[in-house]
Amino acid sequence: LGELVFVGLGLFDERDISRRGINAIERSDFVFAESYTSIMPGFSVENFERLVGKDIVFLSRRDLEDGMGETILGKAMKGRVTFLVSGDPLVATTHIDLRIRAEMQGIRTRVIHGVSIISAAVSASGLQNYRFGKSVTVPFSIDGKLSEIPLNTVAENQLRNLHTLCFLDINVEKNRFMTINEALLLLTASNKKGTKNVISLDSLAIGLARIGSENETVKADYIKVMLGYDYGKPPHLLIFPAERLHFMEAEALIRLAEAPDAIRDMIK
Amino acid sequence: LGELVFVGLGLFDERDISRRGINAIERSDFVFAESYTSIMPGFSVENFERLVGKDIVFLSRRDLEDGMGETILGKAMKGRVTFLVSGDPLVATTHIDLRIRAEMQGIRTRVIHGVSIISAAVSASGLQNYRFGKSVTVPFSIDGKLSEIPLNTVAENQLRNLHTLCFLDINVEKNRFMTINEALLLLTASNKKGTKNVISLDSLAIGLARIGSENETVKADYIKVMLGYDYGKPPHLLIFPAERLHFMEAEALIRLAEAPDAIRDMIK
């Protein structure tokens, strides 16, 4: 009987996979990958195929939902299949569904974890992990309307003195990545219209770009200053810190993310 | 001028480092590692040294706090230094402090992220990332008294219909790891004494053991059943799910973590 191994590729390019992951690919009969790996900005298919000595079949997320999942399962009934996914493999619901279907068909499954933006962003920020509340995604606005969920999530976390990790929307088909500046404009505009004063131009924010690459950028400042900063190429994401900072968090933001000295006033 | 590169080793053994991390070690003049890597159960120093072709100097966290950090910084003033840490390097405050001190001395620093238990536990559970609230650690009790923080954190998250990731305490000096059963006994006993009914024997919990290894174990059930289960060797951790589950979360727990079918009643 066969097996299906989900392998995480990590964040940036073909050097971010673990040796455990490479070994699994080398032992496998078929290698599939989600073409969503386009969110790994430095990833070269040619280099990767040379590295592992295998041909890789790329599938879009739509392929997976439209029945290509069956192709993977068909191969995994008879042989060893690896399925490569950017970041950590089972954060996306699509892949959990595929894993459940495999197990229901009697296919043994296994996960080789990869570096996920969930943990790398926390680490890169210098903020303390246990002070993060629920995370949220800022979606592209539809007909100029912005979802209320991001601001509500930041507000709820602030009430509990917690930080908020904000993922920024990606449209894979259009190869469109929301930037830090786009997100800040959407959020501050939407905030003005409401009665809540969750995020203002004077709020502290942290912008993170290309996490996991050699030129990872982390910049902390008040939003009015952040709006004039160039973060470079995507992917981007944002963190809205709690209104109180731990001493070491403030030092990390000042020394490692060019935050202004004035944020020492936020030390609890 | 030199540089200090923090390299994440990942979760389980010497095969969990990325190629990016191995390349950085190969290029470096000095290699230090935190002996806290003892929490990587499969890690063999000999195999790792052979793999990277370098000798590694191991330091305890106490060494780092007691001035051995200065030794690392001294070497990094003149040459290329890599500092190896289990999981992702900058989740621990000790290492953020070292990075800040390096930057203040004009040493260039960089982080090569590793797989962290923060993201791998979420992925392994089958629960949805954006439904996790603040995480918490269950500490060993001191003189039979348990901290109120874990139960309060679970309660606050439940109010917002969020899951709670619970790390279990580790005493590195004594090589003591809190087990899932110890933690469940501590929490249910402490819950009985209080007025809150946050965690009862009828609550659903998820136990995770040896995440990142080939025999990663994930078991979901009511606490009264969980208490009779053998999770095997550490490290262990726990997740307390929200009182309502998404359809796919319930399916994942039933199919991938042997949860009872009755948890379908929790689907929102």
Coordinates of C-alpha atoms in Angstrom, one line a residue:
Chain A
L1 CA 0.0 0.0 0.0
G2 CA 1.0 3.6 -0.7
E3 CA 1.4 6.7 1.3
L4 CA 0.9 10.4 1.0
V5 CA 3.5 12.7 2.7
F6 CA 2.7 16.4 2.9
V7 CA 6.0 18.3 2.8
G8 CA 6.4 21.9 3.9
L9 CA 8.7 24.1 1.7
G10 CA 9.1 27.0 4.1
L11 CA 9.0 30.6 3.2
F12 CA 11.2 32.0 0.5
D13 CA 13.1 29.7 -1.9
E14 CA 14.3 26.2 -2.6
R15 CA 16.8 26.3 0.2
D16 CA 14.1 26.5 2.9
I17 CA 13.1 22.8 2.9
S18 CA 14.5 20.6 5.6
R19 CA 16.7 17.6 5.0
R20 CA 13.9 15.4 6.3
G21 CA 11.7 16.8 3.5
I22 CA 14.3 16.3 0.8
N23 CA 14.8 12.7 2.0
A24 CA 11.0 12.0 1.7
I25 CA 11.0 13.4 -1.8
E26 CA 14.0 11.3 -2.9
R27 CA 12.2 8.2 -1.6
S28 CA 8.9 9.0 -3.4
D29 CA 7.5 7.7 -6.7
F30 CA 5.5 10.8 -7.6
V31 CA 5.9 14.4 -6.6
F32 CA 3.1 16.9 -6.7
A33 CA 3.2 20.6 -5.7
E34 CA 0.7 23.3 -5.2
S35 CA 1.4 26.1 -7.6
Y36 CA 0.5 28.4 -4.8
T37 CA 4.2 28.2 -4.1
S38 CA 4.3 31.3 -6.3
I39 CA 4.0 33.1 -2.9
M40 CA 7.6 31.9 -2.3
P41 CA 9.2 34.8 -4.2
G42 CA 12.7 33.2 -4.7
F43 CA 11.5 29.7 -5.6
S44 CA 13.0 28.3 -8.8
V45 CA 11.3 25.1 -10.1
E46 CA 14.3 24.2 -12.2
N47 CA 16.8 24.5 -9.3
F48 CA 14.5 22.5 -7.1
E49 CA 13.9 19.7 -9.6
R50 CA 17.7 19.4 -10.0
L51 CA 18.2 19.4 -6.3
V52 CA 15.8 16.5 -5.6
G53 CA 16.4 14.7 -8.9
K54 CA 12.6 14.4 -9.6
D55 CA 10.0 15.9 -12.0
I56 CA 7.3 17.8 -10.2
V57 CA 3.6 18.1 -11.3
F58 CA 2.2 21.5 -10.3
L59 CA -1.4 21.9 -9.4
S60 CA -3.4 25.1 -8.7
R61 CA -5.6 25.2 -5.7
R62 CA -8.6 25.2 -8.1
D63 CA -7.2 22.0 -9.7
L64 CA -7.2 20.4 -6.2
E65 CA -10.7 21.5 -5.5
D66 CA -11.9 20.4 -9.0
G67 CA -10.8 16.8 -8.7
M68 CA -7.0 16.7 -9.2
G69 CA -7.0 15.7 -5.6
E70 CA -8.3 12.4 -6.9
T71 CA -5.3 12.0 -9.1
I72 CA -3.0 12.5 -6.1
L73 CA -5.0 9.9 -4.1
G74 CA -5.0 7.5 -7.1
K75 CA -1.2 7.6 -7.2
A76 CA -1.0 7.3 -3.4
M77 CA -3.1 4.1 -3.4
K78 CA -0.3 2.4 -5.3
G79 CA 3.0 4.2 -4.5
R80 CA 4.8 6.7 -2.4
V81 CA 3.6 10.3 -3.1
T82 CA 4.9 13.6 -1.8
F83 CA 2.8 16.7 -2.0
L84 CA 4.8 19.9 -1.6
V85 CA 3.2 23.0 -0.1
S86 CA 4.7 26.4 0.8
G87 CA 5.1 27.2 4.5
D88 CA 3.7 24.5 6.7
P89 CA 1.4 22.1 4.8
L90 CA -1.7 21.8 6.9
V91 CA -2.5 25.4 7.7
A92 CA -4.8 25.6 4.6
T93 CA -8.2 23.9 4.8
T94 CA -7.9 22.5 1.2
H95 CA -5.0 20.3 2.3
I96 CA -6.6 19.1 5.5
D97 CA -9.5 18.0 3.4
L98 CA -7.1 16.0 1.1
R99 CA -5.5 14.4 4.1
I100 CA -8.9 13.3 5.5
R101 CA -9.9 11.8 2.2
A102 CA -6.6 9.9 1.9
E103 CA -7.0 8.4 5.4
M104 CA -10.6 7.5 4.6
Q105 CA -9.4 5.5 1.6
G106 CA -6.8 3.7 3.8
I107 CA -3.8 5.7 2.6
R108 CA -1.2 6.3 5.2
T109 CA -0.5 10.0 5.6
R110 CA 2.3 11.9 7.3
V111 CA 3.3 15.6 7.6
I112 CA 6.8 17.1 7.4
H113 CA 6.4 20.5 8.9
G114 CA 7.9 23.6 7.2
V115 CA 8.6 27.1 8.5
S116 CA 5.3 29.0 8.6
I117 CA 4.8 32.7 8.4
I118 CA 2.7 32.3 11.6
S119 CA 5.8 31.7 13.8
A120 CA 8.4 33.4 11.6
A121 CA 6.6 36.8 11.8
V122 CA 6.3 36.6 15.6
S123 CA 10.0 35.8 15.8
A124 CA 11.1 38.5 13.4
S125 CA 9.0 41.1 15.2
G126 CA 10.8 40.8 18.5
L127 CA 7.4 40.7 20.3
Q128 CA 6.6 38.0 22.8
N129 CA 4.7 35.0 21.4
Y130 CA 2.3 34.6 24.4
R131 CA 1.2 38.2 24.0
F132 CA -0.4 37.6 20.6
G133 CA -4.2 37.2 20.4
K134 CA -6.3 36.0 17.5
S135 CA -4.8 36.8 14.0
V136 CA -6.7 38.2 11.1
T137 CA -6.5 38.8 7.3
V138 CA -7.1 42.2 5.7
P139 CA -9.0 41.3 2.6
F140 CA -9.1 43.4 -0.7
S141 CA -12.1 45.7 -0.5
I142 CA -15.1 44.7 -2.7
D143 CA -16.8 47.7 -4.3
G144 CA -14.9 50.0 -1.9
K145 CA -16.3 48.3 1.1
L146 CA -13.9 46.9 3.7
S147 CA -14.7 44.1 6.0
E148 CA -15.2 45.1 9.7
I149 CA -13.4 42.0 10.9
P150 CA -9.8 43.3 10.9
L151 CA -10.6 46.4 13.0
N152 CA -12.9 44.4 15.3
T153 CA -10.2 41.8 15.9
V154 CA -7.5 44.4 16.7
A155 CA -10.0 46.1 19.0
E156 CA -10.8 42.9 20.9
N157 CA -7.1 42.1 21.2
Q158 CA -6.3 45.6 22.5
L159 CA -8.9 45.2 25.2
R160 CA -6.9 42.2 26.5
N161 CA -3.6 44.0 26.0
L162 CA -2.6 41.6 23.2
H163 CA -0.8 42.1 19.8
T164 CA -2.5 41.3 16.5
L165 CA -0.9 39.6 13.5
C166 CA -2.5 40.8 10.3
F167 CA -2.0 38.8 7.1
L168 CA -2.5 40.8 3.9
D169 CA -4.7 39.4 1.1
I170 CA -3.2 37.6 -1.9
N171 CA -5.0 37.1 -5.2
V172 CA -3.0 34.2 -6.7
E173 CA -4.7 34.2 -10.1
K174 CA -4.0 37.9 -10.6
N175 CA -0.5 37.7 -8.9
R176 CA -1.6 40.6 -6.7
F177 CA -0.3 41.0 -3.2
M178 CA -1.7 43.6 -0.8
T179 CA 1.1 45.9 0.4
I180 CA 1.6 47.3 3.9
N181 CA 0.7 50.8 2.6
E182 CA -2.5 49.7 0.9
A183 CA -3.6 47.9 4.1
L184 CA -2.8 50.9 6.3
L185 CA -4.8 53.2 4.0
L186 CA -7.8 50.8 4.0
L187 CA -7.7 50.3 7.8
T188 CA -7.3 54.0 8.7
A189 CA -10.0 55.1 6.2
S190 CA -12.4 52.5 7.4
N191 CA -11.6 53.4 11.0
K192 CA -12.5 57.1 10.5
K193 CA -16.0 56.2 9.2
G194 CA -16.8 54.1 12.3
T195 CA -17.2 55.2 15.9
K196 CA -14.3 53.1 17.1
N197 CA -10.9 54.7 17.4
V198 CA -8.9 51.5 17.1
I199 CA -6.2 52.4 14.7
S200 CA -5.3 56.1 14.1
L201 CA -2.4 57.8 12.3
D202 CA -0.7 58.0 15.7
S203 CA -0.9 54.3 16.4
L204 CA 2.2 52.1 16.4
A205 CA 2.4 49.5 13.7
I206 CA 5.1 47.0 12.5
G207 CA 5.5 46.3 8.8
L208 CA 7.3 43.0 7.8
A209 CA 8.4 42.2 4.3
R210 CA 10.0 39.1 2.7
I211 CA 10.2 37.3 6.0
G212 CA 12.6 34.3 5.6
S213 CA 14.7 35.9 2.8
E214 CA 18.2 37.3 3.2
N215 CA 16.8 40.8 3.0
E216 CA 13.9 40.4 5.5
T217 CA 12.7 43.9 6.4
V218 CA 11.0 44.8 9.7
K219 CA 10.1 48.5 10.3
A220 CA 8.1 49.8 13.3
D221 CA 6.8 53.3 13.6
Y222 CA 3.6 55.4 13.9
I223 CA 1.2 54.8 11.0
K224 CA 1.6 58.4 9.7
V225 CA 5.4 57.7 9.3
M226 CA 4.9 54.1 8.1
L227 CA 2.8 55.4 5.2
G228 CA 5.8 57.2 3.7
Y229 CA 8.1 54.2 3.9
D230 CA 9.1 51.9 1.0
Y231 CA 9.0 48.2 2.2
G232 CA 10.2 46.8 -1.2
K233 CA 8.8 43.7 -2.8
P234 CA 6.0 41.5 -1.4
P235 CA 5.0 39.5 0.5
H236 CA 4.1 41.9 3.3
L237 CA 2.3 41.7 6.6
L238 CA 1.5 43.9 9.5
I239 CA 1.4 43.6 13.3
F240 CA -0.6 46.0 15.5
P241 CA 1.1 45.9 19.0
A242 CA -0.9 46.1 22.2
E243 CA -1.0 49.5 23.8
R244 CA 1.5 48.4 26.5
L245 CA 4.9 46.9 25.6
H246 CA 7.2 44.8 27.7
F247 CA 10.6 46.4 28.2
M248 CA 12.4 43.9 26.0
E249 CA 9.7 44.3 23.3
A250 CA 10.3 48.1 23.2
E251 CA 14.1 47.6 23.0
A252 CA 13.7 45.1 20.2
L253 CA 11.5 47.4 18.2
I254 CA 13.9 50.4 18.7
R255 CA 17.2 48.5 18.1
L256 CA 16.0 46.0 15.4
A257 CA 13.1 47.7 13.7
E258 CA 14.1 51.4 13.8
A259 CA 11.2 52.3 16.0
P260 CA 11.3 55.9 17.5
D261 CA 12.7 56.1 21.1
A262 CA 9.3 57.6 22.1
I263 CA 7.7 54.2 22.2
R264 CA 9.5 53.7 25.6
D265 CA 6.4 55.5 26.9
M266 CA 4.4 52.4 26.1
I267 CA 6.4 50.2 28.5
K268 CA 4.1 48.8 31.1
Chain B
L1 CA 33.7 43.2 10.5
G2 CA 31.9 40.0 11.6
E3 CA 28.3 38.9 11.8
L4 CA 26.1 36.8 14.1
V5 CA 23.6 34.5 12.4
F6 CA 20.9 32.9 14.5
V7 CA 19.9 29.6 13.0
G8 CA 16.8 27.6 13.8
L9 CA 17.2 23.8 14.1
G10 CA 13.5 22.9 14.0
L11 CA 11.8 20.4 16.2
F12 CA 13.1 16.9 16.4
D13 CA 16.5 15.9 15.1
E14 CA 19.5 16.9 13.0
R15 CA 17.5 16.5 9.8
D16 CA 15.1 19.4 10.6
I17 CA 17.5 22.2 9.7
S18 CA 17.0 23.9 6.3
R19 CA 19.7 24.0 3.6
R20 CA 19.8 27.7 4.1
G21 CA 20.8 27.0 7.7
I22 CA 23.4 24.4 6.8
N23 CA 25.0 26.8 4.2
A24 CA 25.3 29.5 6.9
I25 CA 27.0 27.1 9.3
E26 CA 29.4 25.9 6.6
R27 CA 30.4 29.5 5.9
S28 CA 31.0 30.4 9.5
D29 CA 34.2 30.6 11.6
F30 CA 32.6 29.7 14.9
V31 CA 29.5 27.7 15.8
F32 CA 27.8 28.0 19.1
A33 CA 24.6 26.2 20.2
E34 CA 22.2 26.4 23.1
S35 CA 22.3 23.1 25.0
Y36 CA 18.5 23.7 25.4
T37 CA 18.5 21.7 22.2
S38 CA 18.1 18.8 24.6
I39 CA 14.4 19.4 24.0
M40 CA 15.0 18.0 20.4
P41 CA 14.6 14.4 21.4
G42 CA 16.3 12.9 18.4
F43 CA 19.2 15.3 18.0
S44 CA 22.6 13.7 17.9
V45 CA 25.5 16.2 18.3
E46 CA 28.0 13.7 16.7
N47 CA 25.8 13.3 13.6
F48 CA 25.2 17.0 13.3
E49 CA 28.9 17.9 13.6
R50 CA 29.7 15.3 10.9
L51 CA 27.0 16.7 8.7
V52 CA 28.2 20.3 8.8
G53 CA 31.9 19.5 9.2
K54 CA 32.4 21.9 12.2
D55 CA 32.9 21.6 16.0
I56 CA 30.1 23.1 18.0
V57 CA 30.5 24.8 21.4
F58 CA 27.4 24.1 23.5
L59 CA 26.1 26.7 26.1
S60 CA 23.4 26.4 28.7
R61 CA 20.8 29.2 29.0
R62 CA 22.5 30.0 32.3
D63 CA 25.9 30.4 30.5
L64 CA 24.3 32.8 28.2
E65 CA 22.8 34.9 31.0
D66 CA 26.0 34.7 33.0
G67 CA 28.3 36.3 30.4
M68 CA 29.0 33.6 27.8
G69 CA 26.9 35.9 25.6
E70 CA 30.0 38.1 25.7
T71 CA 32.1 35.3 24.3
I72 CA 29.8 34.9 21.4
L73 CA 29.8 38.7 20.8
G74 CA 33.6 38.8 21.0
K75 CA 34.0 36.2 18.3
A76 CA 31.3 37.9 16.2
M77 CA 33.2 41.2 16.3
K78 CA 36.0 39.5 14.3
G79 CA 34.5 36.7 12.3
R80 CA 31.3 34.9 11.1
V81 CA 29.5 33.3 14.0
T82 CA 26.4 31.0 13.8
F83 CA 24.4 30.4 16.9
L84 CA 22.1 27.4 16.8
V85 CA 18.8 27.2 18.6
S86 CA 16.0 24.6 18.6
G87 CA 12.7 25.6 16.9
D88 CA 12.8 29.2 15.7
P89 CA 15.7 31.2 17.2
L90 CA 14.0 34.4 18.4
V91 CA 11.0 33.2 20.2
A92 CA 13.0 33.1 23.5
T93 CA 13.7 36.5 25.2
T94 CA 17.3 35.5 26.0
H95 CA 18.2 35.4 22.3
I96 CA 16.4 38.7 21.5
D97 CA 18.5 40.2 24.2
L98 CA 21.7 38.8 22.6
R99 CA 20.7 40.1 19.2
I100 CA 20.0 43.6 20.5
R101 CA 23.4 43.6 22.3
A102 CA 25.1 42.5 19.1
E103 CA 23.5 45.3 17.0
M104 CA 24.4 47.9 19.6
Q105 CA 28.1 46.8 19.3
G106 CA 27.9 47.2 15.5
I107 CA 27.7 43.5 14.7
R108 CA 25.5 42.6 11.7
T109 CA 22.8 40.1 12.7
R110 CA 20.5 37.8 10.7
V111 CA 17.9 35.2 11.5
I112 CA 17.4 31.9 9.6
H113 CA 14.0 30.8 10.8
G114 CA 13.3 27.2 11.9
V115 CA 10.1 25.2 12.3
S116 CA 8.5 26.3 15.6
I117 CA 6.1 24.3 17.8
I118 CA 3.9 27.4 17.6
S119 CA 2.9 26.7 14.0
A120 CA 3.6 23.0 13.8
A121 CA 1.1 22.3 16.7
V122 CA -1.6 24.3 15.0
S123 CA -1.0 22.4 11.7
A124 CA -0.8 19.0 13.4
S125 CA -4.1 19.6 15.2
G126 CA -6.2 20.1 12.1
L127 CA -7.8 23.2 13.8
Q128 CA -7.9 26.5 11.9
N129 CA -5.1 28.9 12.6
Y130 CA -7.2 32.1 12.8
R131 CA -9.4 30.5 15.5
F132 CA -6.6 30.4 18.1
G133 CA -6.5 33.0 20.9
K134 CA -3.6 33.8 23.3
S135 CA -1.5 30.8 24.1
V136 CA -0.3 29.9 27.6
T137 CA 2.1 27.6 29.5
V138 CA 1.0 25.2 32.3
P139 CA 3.8 25.6 34.9
F140 CA 4.9 22.9 37.4
S141 CA 3.0 23.6 40.6
I142 CA 5.0 25.2 43.5
D143 CA 4.1 23.7 46.9
G144 CA 1.0 22.2 45.4
K145 CA -0.3 25.6 44.2
L146 CA -1.1 26.0 40.5
S147 CA -1.0 29.3 38.7
E148 CA -4.5 30.6 37.8
I149 CA -3.2 31.9 34.5
P150 CA -3.8 28.8 32.3
L151 CA -7.5 28.4 33.3
N152 CA -8.1 32.1 33.0
T153 CA -6.6 32.1 29.5
V154 CA -8.7 29.2 28.4
A155 CA -11.8 30.9 29.8
E156 CA -11.1 34.2 28.1
N157 CA -10.5 32.4 24.8
Q158 CA -13.7 30.4 25.2
L159 CA -15.7 33.6 25.7
R160 CA -14.6 34.6 22.2
N161 CA -15.1 31.1 20.8
L162 CA -11.3 30.6 20.3
H163 CA -9.0 27.6 20.8
T164 CA -6.1 27.7 23.3
L165 CA -2.6 26.3 22.7
C166 CA -1.1 25.1 26.1
F167 CA 2.6 24.6 26.3
L168 CA 3.7 22.3 29.1
D169 CA 6.5 23.2 31.5
I170 CA 10.0 21.9 31.0
N171 CA 12.7 21.9 33.6
V172 CA 15.9 21.6 31.5
E173 CA 18.3 21.1 34.5
K174 CA 16.3 18.3 35.9
N175 CA 15.5 16.9 32.4
R176 CA 11.8 16.9 33.5
F177 CA 9.0 17.4 30.9
M178 CA 5.4 17.9 32.1
T179 CA 3.2 15.2 30.5
I180 CA -0.3 15.6 29.1
N181 CA -1.8 13.5 31.9
E182 CA 0.1 15.6 34.6
A183 CA -1.2 18.8 33.0
L184 CA -4.8 17.5 32.8
L185 CA -4.8 16.4 36.4
L186 CA -3.4 19.8 37.6
L187 CA -5.9 21.7 35.5
T188 CA -9.0 19.7 36.4
A189 CA -8.1 19.7 40.1
S190 CA -7.5 23.4 40.2
N191 CA -10.7 24.0 38.2
K192 CA -12.8 22.1 40.9
K193 CA -11.6 24.4 43.7
G194 CA -12.6 27.5 41.8
T195 CA -16.0 28.7 40.9
K196 CA -15.3 28.6 37.2
N197 CA -16.2 25.6 35.2
V198 CA -13.8 26.1 32.4
I199 CA -12.3 22.6 32.0
S200 CA -14.3 19.6 33.3
L201 CA -13.8 15.9 32.8
D202 CA -16.4 16.1 30.0
S203 CA -14.4 18.8 28.0
L204 CA -12.8 18.0 24.7
A205 CA -9.0 18.3 24.7
I206 CA -6.3 17.4 22.1
G207 CA -3.0 15.9 23.2
L208 CA 0.0 16.2 20.9
A209 CA 3.3 14.4 21.4
R210 CA 6.7 14.4 19.6
I211 CA 5.4 16.9 17.0
G212 CA 7.8 16.9 14.0
S213 CA 9.1 13.4 14.5
E214 CA 8.2 10.4 12.4
N215 CA 5.8 9.1 15.1
E216 CA 4.0 12.4 15.9
T217 CA 0.9 11.5 18.0
V218 CA -2.3 13.6 18.0
K219 CA -5.2 12.3 20.1
A220 CA -8.5 14.1 20.7
D221 CA -11.1 13.1 23.2
Y222 CA -13.0 14.1 26.4
I223 CA -10.6 14.6 29.3
K224 CA -12.0 11.6 31.3
V225 CA -10.9 9.4 28.3
M226 CA -7.7 11.3 27.7
L227 CA -6.5 10.6 31.2
G228 CA -6.3 6.9 30.4
Y229 CA -4.3 7.2 27.3
D230 CA -0.6 6.7 26.9
Y231 CA 1.0 9.4 24.7
G232 CA 4.5 8.0 24.8
K233 CA 7.7 10.0 25.2
P234 CA 7.8 13.8 25.5
P235 CA 7.7 16.5 24.5
H236 CA 3.9 16.9 25.0
L237 CA 1.5 19.7 24.6
L238 CA -2.3 20.3 24.8
I239 CA -4.9 22.2 22.9
F240 CA -8.3 23.1 24.4
P241 CA -10.7 23.7 21.5
A242 CA -13.4 26.3 21.5
E243 CA -16.9 25.1 22.4
R244 CA -18.0 25.4 18.8
L245 CA -16.1 23.6 15.9
H246 CA -16.0 24.3 12.2
F247 CA -17.3 21.3 10.2
M248 CA -13.8 20.6 8.8
E249 CA -12.2 20.9 12.2
A250 CA -14.6 18.2 13.6
E251 CA -13.9 16.0 10.6
A252 CA -10.1 16.4 11.1
L253 CA -10.3 15.5 14.8
I254 CA -12.4 12.4 14.1
R255 CA -10.4 11.2 11.1
L256 CA -6.9 12.2 12.1
A257 CA -7.0 12.3 15.9
E258 CA -9.4 9.5 16.8
A259 CA -12.0 11.9 18.3
P260 CA -15.4 10.3 19.1
D261 CA -18.1 10.9 16.5
A262 CA -20.2 12.7 19.2
I263 CA -18.0 15.8 18.8
R264 CA -20.1 16.5 15.6
D265 CA -22.6 18.0 18.1
M266 CA -20.1 20.9 18.6
I267 CA -20.3 22.0 14.9
K268 CA -21.5 25.5 14.8

